[in-house]
Amino acid sequence: EVQLVESGGGLVQAGGSLRLSCAVSGLTFNDYAIAWFRQGPGTEREVVSCINAISGLTYYADSVKGRFTISSDNAKNTVYLHMNGLKPEDTAVYYCTAALFLGSSCATVGFWGQGTQVTVSS
């Protein structure tokens, strides 16, 4: 059974930092990339970042470039999203998902976690 479990969300002031974790089981990093998506209030779910944990290839949405960093600990089957310089517009539920790189971005292939709430106060 494929499971992705997010953790690390919370309430933080603007300019602060959080680290999200995505613990993956039931699939291997050899087969899929892992992506972080987010869905803010009244908005569609959008891709934030993704990583091929074998090759190290990464992708970042323009809105988070220079502030967020994606990384993996392959021994722990875990992908992290390090978020610095958080802004109120980063407020959203953050989800991790199995993904494939398509061109310069990546797309989900299904298998979603339950999400973790990130709230940034101004």
Coordinates of N, CA, C and O in Angstrom, one line a residue:
E1 N 0.8 -1.2 0.0 CA 0.0 0.0 0.0 C 0.9 1.2 0.0 O 1.8 1.4 0.8
V2 N 0.6 2.2 -0.9 CA 1.3 3.4 -1.0 C 0.8 4.4 0.0 O -0.4 4.6 0.2
Q3 N 1.7 5.0 0.8 CA 1.4 6.0 1.8 C 2.3 7.1 1.7 O 3.6 6.9 1.6
L4 N 1.8 8.3 1.8 CA 2.6 9.5 1.9 C 2.1 10.3 3.1 O 0.9 10.6 3.1
V5 N 2.9 10.6 4.1 CA 2.4 11.2 5.3 C 3.2 12.5 5.5 O 4.4 12.5 5.7
E6 N 2.5 13.6 5.4 CA 3.1 14.9 5.6 C 3.1 15.3 7.1 O 2.2 14.9 7.9
S7 N 4.1 16.1 7.5 CA 4.1 16.7 8.8 C 5.0 18.0 8.8 O 5.7 18.2 7.8
G8 N 4.9 18.7 9.9 CA 5.7 19.9 10.0 C 5.0 21.2 9.8 O 5.6 22.3 10.0
G9 N 3.7 21.2 9.4 CA 3.0 22.5 9.3 C 2.8 23.2 10.6 O 3.1 22.6 11.7
G10 N 2.3 24.4 10.5 CA 2.0 25.1 11.7 C 1.7 26.6 11.4 O 1.6 27.0 10.3
L11 N 1.7 27.4 12.5 CA 1.5 28.8 12.4 C 2.8 29.5 12.6 O 3.5 29.2 13.6
V12 N 3.1 30.4 11.7 CA 4.4 31.1 11.8 C 4.2 32.6 11.3 O 3.3 32.8 10.5
Q13 N 5.0 33.5 11.9 CA 4.9 34.9 11.4 C 5.6 35.1 10.1 O 6.5 34.3 9.7
A14 N 5.2 36.1 9.4 CA 5.9 36.4 8.1 C 7.4 36.6 8.3 O 7.8 37.2 9.3
G15 N 8.1 36.0 7.4 CA 9.6 36.0 7.5 C 10.1 34.8 8.2 O 11.4 34.6 8.2
G16 N 9.3 34.0 8.8 CA 9.7 32.8 9.5 C 10.0 31.7 8.6 O 9.9 31.7 7.4
S17 N 10.3 30.5 9.3 CA 10.7 29.3 8.5 C 9.9 28.1 9.1 O 9.6 28.1 10.3
L18 N 9.7 27.1 8.2 CA 9.2 25.8 8.6 C 9.9 24.8 7.7 O 10.3 25.1 6.6
R19 N 9.9 23.6 8.2 CA 10.4 22.4 7.4 C 9.2 21.4 7.4 O 8.9 20.9 8.5
L20 N 8.8 21.1 6.2 CA 7.8 20.1 6.0 C 8.5 18.7 5.7 O 9.5 18.7 5.0
S21 N 7.9 17.7 6.2 CA 8.4 16.3 5.9 C 7.3 15.5 5.2 O 6.1 15.6 5.5
C22 N 7.8 14.6 4.3 CA 6.9 13.7 3.6 C 7.5 12.3 3.7 O 8.5 12.1 3.0
A23 N 6.9 11.5 4.5 CA 7.4 10.1 4.7 C 6.7 9.2 3.7 O 5.5 9.2 3.7
V24 N 7.5 8.5 2.9 CA 7.0 7.8 1.8 C 7.1 6.3 2.0 O 8.2 5.8 2.4
S25 N 6.1 5.5 1.8 CA 6.2 4.0 1.9 C 5.4 3.4 0.7 O 4.4 4.1 0.2
G26 N 5.8 2.2 0.3 CA 5.0 1.5 -0.7 C 5.4 1.9 -2.1 O 4.8 1.3 -3.1
L27 N 6.3 2.8 -2.3 CA 6.9 3.1 -3.7 C 8.3 3.5 -3.5 O 8.7 3.9 -2.4
T28 N 9.1 3.4 -4.6 CA 10.5 3.7 -4.5 C 10.8 5.0 -5.2 O 10.1 5.4 -6.2
F29 N 11.9 5.7 -4.8 CA 12.3 6.9 -5.5 C 12.9 6.5 -6.8 O 13.1 7.4 -7.7
N30 N 13.2 5.3 -7.1 CA 13.6 4.9 -8.5 C 12.5 5.0 -9.5 O 12.8 5.2 -10.7
D31 N 11.3 4.9 -9.0 CA 10.1 4.9 -10.0 C 9.5 6.3 -10.1 O 8.9 6.6 -11.2
Y32 N 9.5 7.1 -9.0 CA 8.7 8.3 -9.1 C 9.5 9.4 -8.4 O 10.3 9.2 -7.5
A33 N 9.3 10.6 -8.9 CA 9.7 11.8 -8.2 C 8.6 12.1 -7.1 O 7.6 11.5 -7.1
I34 N 9.0 13.0 -6.2 CA 8.1 13.4 -5.2 C 7.9 14.9 -5.3 O 8.8 15.7 -5.5
A35 N 6.6 15.3 -5.3 CA 6.3 16.8 -5.5 C 5.5 17.3 -4.3 O 4.8 16.5 -3.6
W36 N 5.7 18.6 -4.0 CA 4.9 19.3 -3.1 C 3.9 20.2 -3.8 O 4.4 20.9 -4.7
F37 N 2.7 20.1 -3.5 CA 1.6 21.0 -4.0 C 1.1 21.7 -2.8 O 1.2 21.3 -1.7
R38 N 0.3 22.8 -3.1 CA -0.4 23.5 -2.1 C -1.7 24.0 -2.6 O -1.9 24.2 -3.8
Q39 N -2.6 24.2 -1.7 CA -3.9 24.7 -2.0 C -4.3 25.7 -1.0 O -4.6 25.3 0.2
G40 N -4.4 27.0 -1.4 CA -4.8 28.1 -0.5 C -6.3 28.3 -0.5 O -7.0 27.7 -1.3
P41 N -6.7 29.1 0.4 CA -8.2 29.4 0.5 C -8.7 29.9 -0.9 O -8.2 30.9 -1.4
G42 N -9.7 29.2 -1.4 CA -10.3 29.6 -2.7 C -9.5 29.5 -3.9 O -9.8 30.2 -4.9
T43 N -8.4 28.8 -3.8 CA -7.5 28.6 -5.0 C -7.4 27.2 -5.4 O -7.7 26.3 -4.7
E44 N -6.9 27.0 -6.6 CA -6.7 25.6 -7.1 C -5.4 25.1 -6.5 O -4.5 25.8 -6.2
R45 N -5.3 23.8 -6.5 CA -4.0 23.2 -6.0 C -2.9 23.4 -7.1 O -3.1 23.3 -8.3
E46 N -1.8 23.8 -6.6 CA -0.7 24.2 -7.5 C 0.6 23.5 -7.1 O 0.8 23.3 -5.9
V47 N 1.5 23.2 -8.1 CA 2.7 22.6 -7.7 C 3.7 23.7 -7.2 O 3.7 24.8 -7.7
V48 N 4.4 23.3 -6.1 CA 5.3 24.2 -5.5 C 6.8 23.8 -5.8 O 7.6 24.6 -6.2
S49 N 7.1 22.5 -5.7 CA 8.4 22.0 -5.9 C 8.4 20.5 -6.1 O 7.4 19.8 -5.7
C50 N 9.4 20.0 -6.8 CA 9.5 18.5 -6.9 C 10.9 18.1 -7.0 O 11.8 18.9 -7.4
I51 N 11.2 16.8 -6.7 CA 12.6 16.3 -6.7 C 12.6 14.9 -7.2 O 11.7 14.1 -6.9
N52 N 13.6 14.6 -8.1 CA 14.0 13.3 -8.4 C 15.1 12.9 -7.4 O 16.2 13.4 -7.5
A53 N 14.7 12.1 -6.4 CA 15.7 11.8 -5.3 C 16.8 11.0 -5.8 O 17.8 10.8 -5.0
I54 N 16.8 10.4 -7.0 CA 17.9 9.6 -7.5 C 18.9 10.5 -8.2 O 20.1 10.5 -8.0
S55 N 18.4 11.3 -9.1 CA 19.3 12.2 -10.0 C 19.6 13.5 -9.3 O 20.5 14.2 -9.6
G56 N 18.7 13.9 -8.4 CA 18.9 15.2 -7.7 C 18.2 16.4 -8.5 O 18.2 17.5 -8.1
L57 N 17.5 16.0 -9.6 CA 16.8 17.1 -10.4 C 15.7 17.7 -9.5 O 15.0 16.9 -8.9
T58 N 15.6 19.0 -9.6 CA 14.6 19.7 -8.8 C 13.8 20.7 -9.7 O 14.4 21.1 -10.7
Y59 N 12.7 21.1 -9.2 CA 11.9 22.1 -9.9 C 11.3 23.0 -8.8 O 10.9 22.5 -7.7
Y60 N 11.2 24.3 -9.0 CA 10.5 25.2 -8.1 C 9.6 26.1 -8.9 O 10.0 26.6 -10.0
A61 N 8.5 26.4 -8.3 CA 7.6 27.4 -8.9 C 8.2 28.8 -8.7 O 9.0 29.0 -7.7
D62 N 8.0 29.7 -9.6 CA 8.6 31.0 -9.5 C 8.3 31.7 -8.2 O 9.1 32.4 -7.7
S63 N 7.1 31.4 -7.7 CA 6.7 32.1 -6.5 C 7.5 31.7 -5.2 O 7.5 32.4 -4.2
V64 N 8.2 30.6 -5.3 CA 9.0 30.1 -4.1 C 10.5 30.0 -4.4 O 11.2 29.7 -3.5
K65 N 10.9 30.3 -5.6 CA 12.4 30.2 -5.9 C 13.1 31.2 -5.0 O 12.8 32.3 -4.8
G66 N 14.2 30.6 -4.5 CA 15.1 31.4 -3.6 C 14.7 31.4 -2.2 O 15.4 31.9 -1.3
R67 N 13.5 30.9 -1.9 CA 13.0 30.9 -0.5 C 12.8 29.4 0.0 O 13.0 29.2 1.2
F68 N 12.4 28.6 -0.9 CA 12.1 27.2 -0.5 C 13.2 26.3 -1.1 O 13.7 26.5 -2.2
T69 N 13.5 25.2 -0.4 CA 14.5 24.2 -0.9 C 13.9 22.8 -0.6 O 13.4 22.5 0.5
I70 N 13.9 22.0 -1.7 CA 13.4 20.6 -1.5 C 14.7 19.7 -1.4 O 15.7 19.9 -2.0
S71 N 14.6 18.7 -0.5 CA 15.7 17.8 -0.4 C 15.1 16.4 0.0 O 13.9 16.3 0.3
S72 N 16.0 15.4 0.0 CA 15.5 14.1 0.3 C 16.5 13.4 1.2 O 17.7 13.6 1.1
D73 N 16.0 12.5 2.0 CA 16.9 11.5 2.8 C 16.5 10.2 2.3 O 15.4 9.6 2.7
N74 N 17.2 9.6 1.3 CA 16.8 8.4 0.7 C 16.8 7.2 1.7 O 16.0 6.3 1.5
A75 N 17.7 7.2 2.6 CA 17.7 6.1 3.6 C 16.5 6.1 4.4 O 16.1 5.0 4.9
K76 N 15.8 7.3 4.6 CA 14.6 7.3 5.4 C 13.3 7.4 4.5 O 12.2 7.5 5.0
N77 N 13.5 7.3 3.2 CA 12.4 7.5 2.3 C 11.6 8.7 2.6 O 10.3 8.7 2.6
T78 N 12.2 9.8 2.8 CA 11.6 11.0 3.3 C 12.0 12.2 2.4 O 13.2 12.3 2.1
V79 N 11.1 13.0 2.0 CA 11.4 14.3 1.3 C 11.0 15.4 2.1 O 10.0 15.4 2.8
Y80 N 11.8 16.5 2.1 CA 11.6 17.7 2.9 C 11.4 18.9 2.1 O 11.9 19.0 0.9
L81 N 10.6 19.8 2.6 CA 10.5 21.1 2.0 C 10.9 22.2 3.0 O 10.1 22.3 4.0
H82 N 12.0 22.8 2.8 CA 12.5 23.8 3.8 C 12.0 25.1 3.3 O 12.3 25.6 2.1
M83 N 11.2 25.8 4.1 CA 10.6 27.0 3.7 C 11.1 28.2 4.5 O 10.9 28.2 5.7
N84 N 11.7 29.1 3.9 CA 12.3 30.3 4.5 C 11.6 31.6 4.0 O 11.0 31.5 2.9
G85 N 11.7 32.6 4.7 CA 11.1 33.9 4.2 C 9.6 33.8 3.9 O 9.2 34.3 2.9
L86 N 8.9 33.1 4.8 CA 7.5 32.8 4.5 C 6.7 34.1 4.5 O 6.9 35.1 5.2
K87 N 5.7 34.1 3.6 CA 4.8 35.2 3.3 C 3.4 34.8 3.6 O 3.0 33.6 3.5
P88 N 2.5 35.8 3.9 CA 1.1 35.4 4.1 C 0.5 34.7 2.9 O -0.4 33.8 3.1
E89 N 0.9 35.0 1.7 CA 0.4 34.3 0.6 C 0.9 32.8 0.4 O 0.4 32.1 -0.4
D90 N 1.8 32.4 1.3 CA 2.2 31.0 1.3 C 1.2 30.2 2.2 O 1.3 28.9 2.2
T91 N 0.3 30.8 2.8 CA -0.7 30.1 3.6 C -1.5 29.2 2.7 O -2.1 29.6 1.7
A92 N -1.5 27.9 3.1 CA -2.2 26.9 2.3 C -2.1 25.5 3.0 O -1.3 25.4 4.0
V93 N -2.8 24.6 2.5 CA -2.6 23.2 2.9 C -1.5 22.6 1.9 O -1.7 22.8 0.7
Y94 N -0.5 22.1 2.4 CA 0.6 21.5 1.6 C 0.5 20.0 1.6 O 0.4 19.3 2.6
Y95 N 0.6 19.5 0.3 CA 0.4 18.1 0.1 C 1.7 17.5 -0.6 O 2.2 18.2 -1.5
C96 N 2.1 16.3 -0.3 CA 3.1 15.7 -1.1 C 2.4 14.6 -1.9 O 1.4 14.0 -1.5
T97 N 3.0 14.3 -3.1 CA 2.4 13.3 -4.0 C 3.5 12.7 -4.8 O 4.6 13.3 -5.1
A98 N 3.3 11.5 -5.3 CA 4.1 10.9 -6.3 C 4.0 11.6 -7.6 O 2.9 12.0 -8.0
A99 N 5.1 11.8 -8.3 CA 5.0 12.6 -9.5 C 6.0 12.1 -10.6 O 6.8 11.3 -10.3
L100 N 5.9 12.7 -11.8 CA 6.8 12.5 -12.9 C 7.2 13.9 -13.4 O 6.4 14.8 -13.4
F101 N 8.5 14.0 -13.8 CA 8.9 15.3 -14.4 C 8.3 15.3 -15.9 O 8.4 14.3 -16.6
L102 N 7.7 16.4 -16.2 CA 7.2 16.6 -17.6 C 7.8 17.9 -18.0 O 7.4 19.0 -17.6
G103 N 8.7 17.8 -19.0 CA 9.4 19.0 -19.4 C 10.1 19.7 -18.2 O 10.9 19.0 -17.5
S104 N 9.9 20.9 -18.0 CA 10.6 21.6 -16.9 C 9.8 21.6 -15.6 O 10.3 22.1 -14.6
S105 N 8.6 21.0 -15.6 CA 7.8 21.0 -14.4 C 7.6 19.5 -14.0 O 8.2 18.6 -14.6
C106 N 6.6 19.3 -13.2 CA 6.3 17.9 -12.8 C 4.8 17.8 -12.6 O 4.1 18.8 -12.3
A107 N 4.2 16.6 -12.7 CA 2.8 16.4 -12.5 C 2.6 15.2 -11.6 O 3.4 14.2 -11.6
T108 N 1.5 15.2 -10.9 CA 1.2 14.1 -10.0 C 0.7 12.9 -10.8 O 0.2 13.0 -11.9
V109 N 1.0 11.7 -10.2 CA 0.5 10.5 -10.8 C -0.5 9.9 -9.8 O -0.9 8.7 -10.0
G110 N -0.9 10.7 -8.8 CA -1.8 10.2 -7.8 C -1.1 9.9 -6.5 O 0.0 10.3 -6.4
F111 N -1.6 9.2 -5.6 CA -1.0 8.9 -4.4 C -0.7 10.2 -3.6 O 0.4 10.6 -3.6
W112 N -1.7 10.7 -3.0 CA -1.6 11.9 -2.2 C -1.5 11.7 -0.7 O -2.2 10.7 -0.2
G113 N -0.8 12.5 0.0 CA -0.9 12.5 1.4 C -2.1 13.3 1.9 O -2.9 13.8 1.1
Q114 N -2.3 13.4 3.2 CA -3.5 14.0 3.8 C -3.4 15.5 3.9 O -4.3 16.2 4.1
G115 N -2.1 16.0 3.7 CA -1.9 17.4 3.8 C -1.5 17.9 5.2 O -1.9 17.3 6.2
T116 N -0.8 19.0 5.2 CA -0.5 19.7 6.4 C -0.7 21.2 6.3 O -0.3 21.8 5.3
Q117 N -1.3 21.8 7.2 CA -1.7 23.2 7.1 C -0.5 24.1 7.5 O 0.2 23.9 8.5
V118 N -0.2 25.1 6.6 CA 0.8 26.1 6.9 C 0.0 27.5 6.9 O -0.7 27.8 6.0
T119 N 0.1 28.2 8.0 CA -0.5 29.5 8.1 C 0.6 30.5 8.5 O 1.3 30.4 9.5
V120 N 0.6 31.6 7.7 CA 1.6 32.6 7.9 C 0.9 33.9 8.2 O 0.1 34.4 7.4
S121 N 1.2 34.4 9.4 CA 0.5 35.6 9.8 C 1.3 36.8 9.4 O 2.6 36.8 9.4
S122 N 0.6 37.9 9.2 CA 1.4 39.2 8.8 C 1.7 40.0 10.0 O 1.3 39.8 11.1

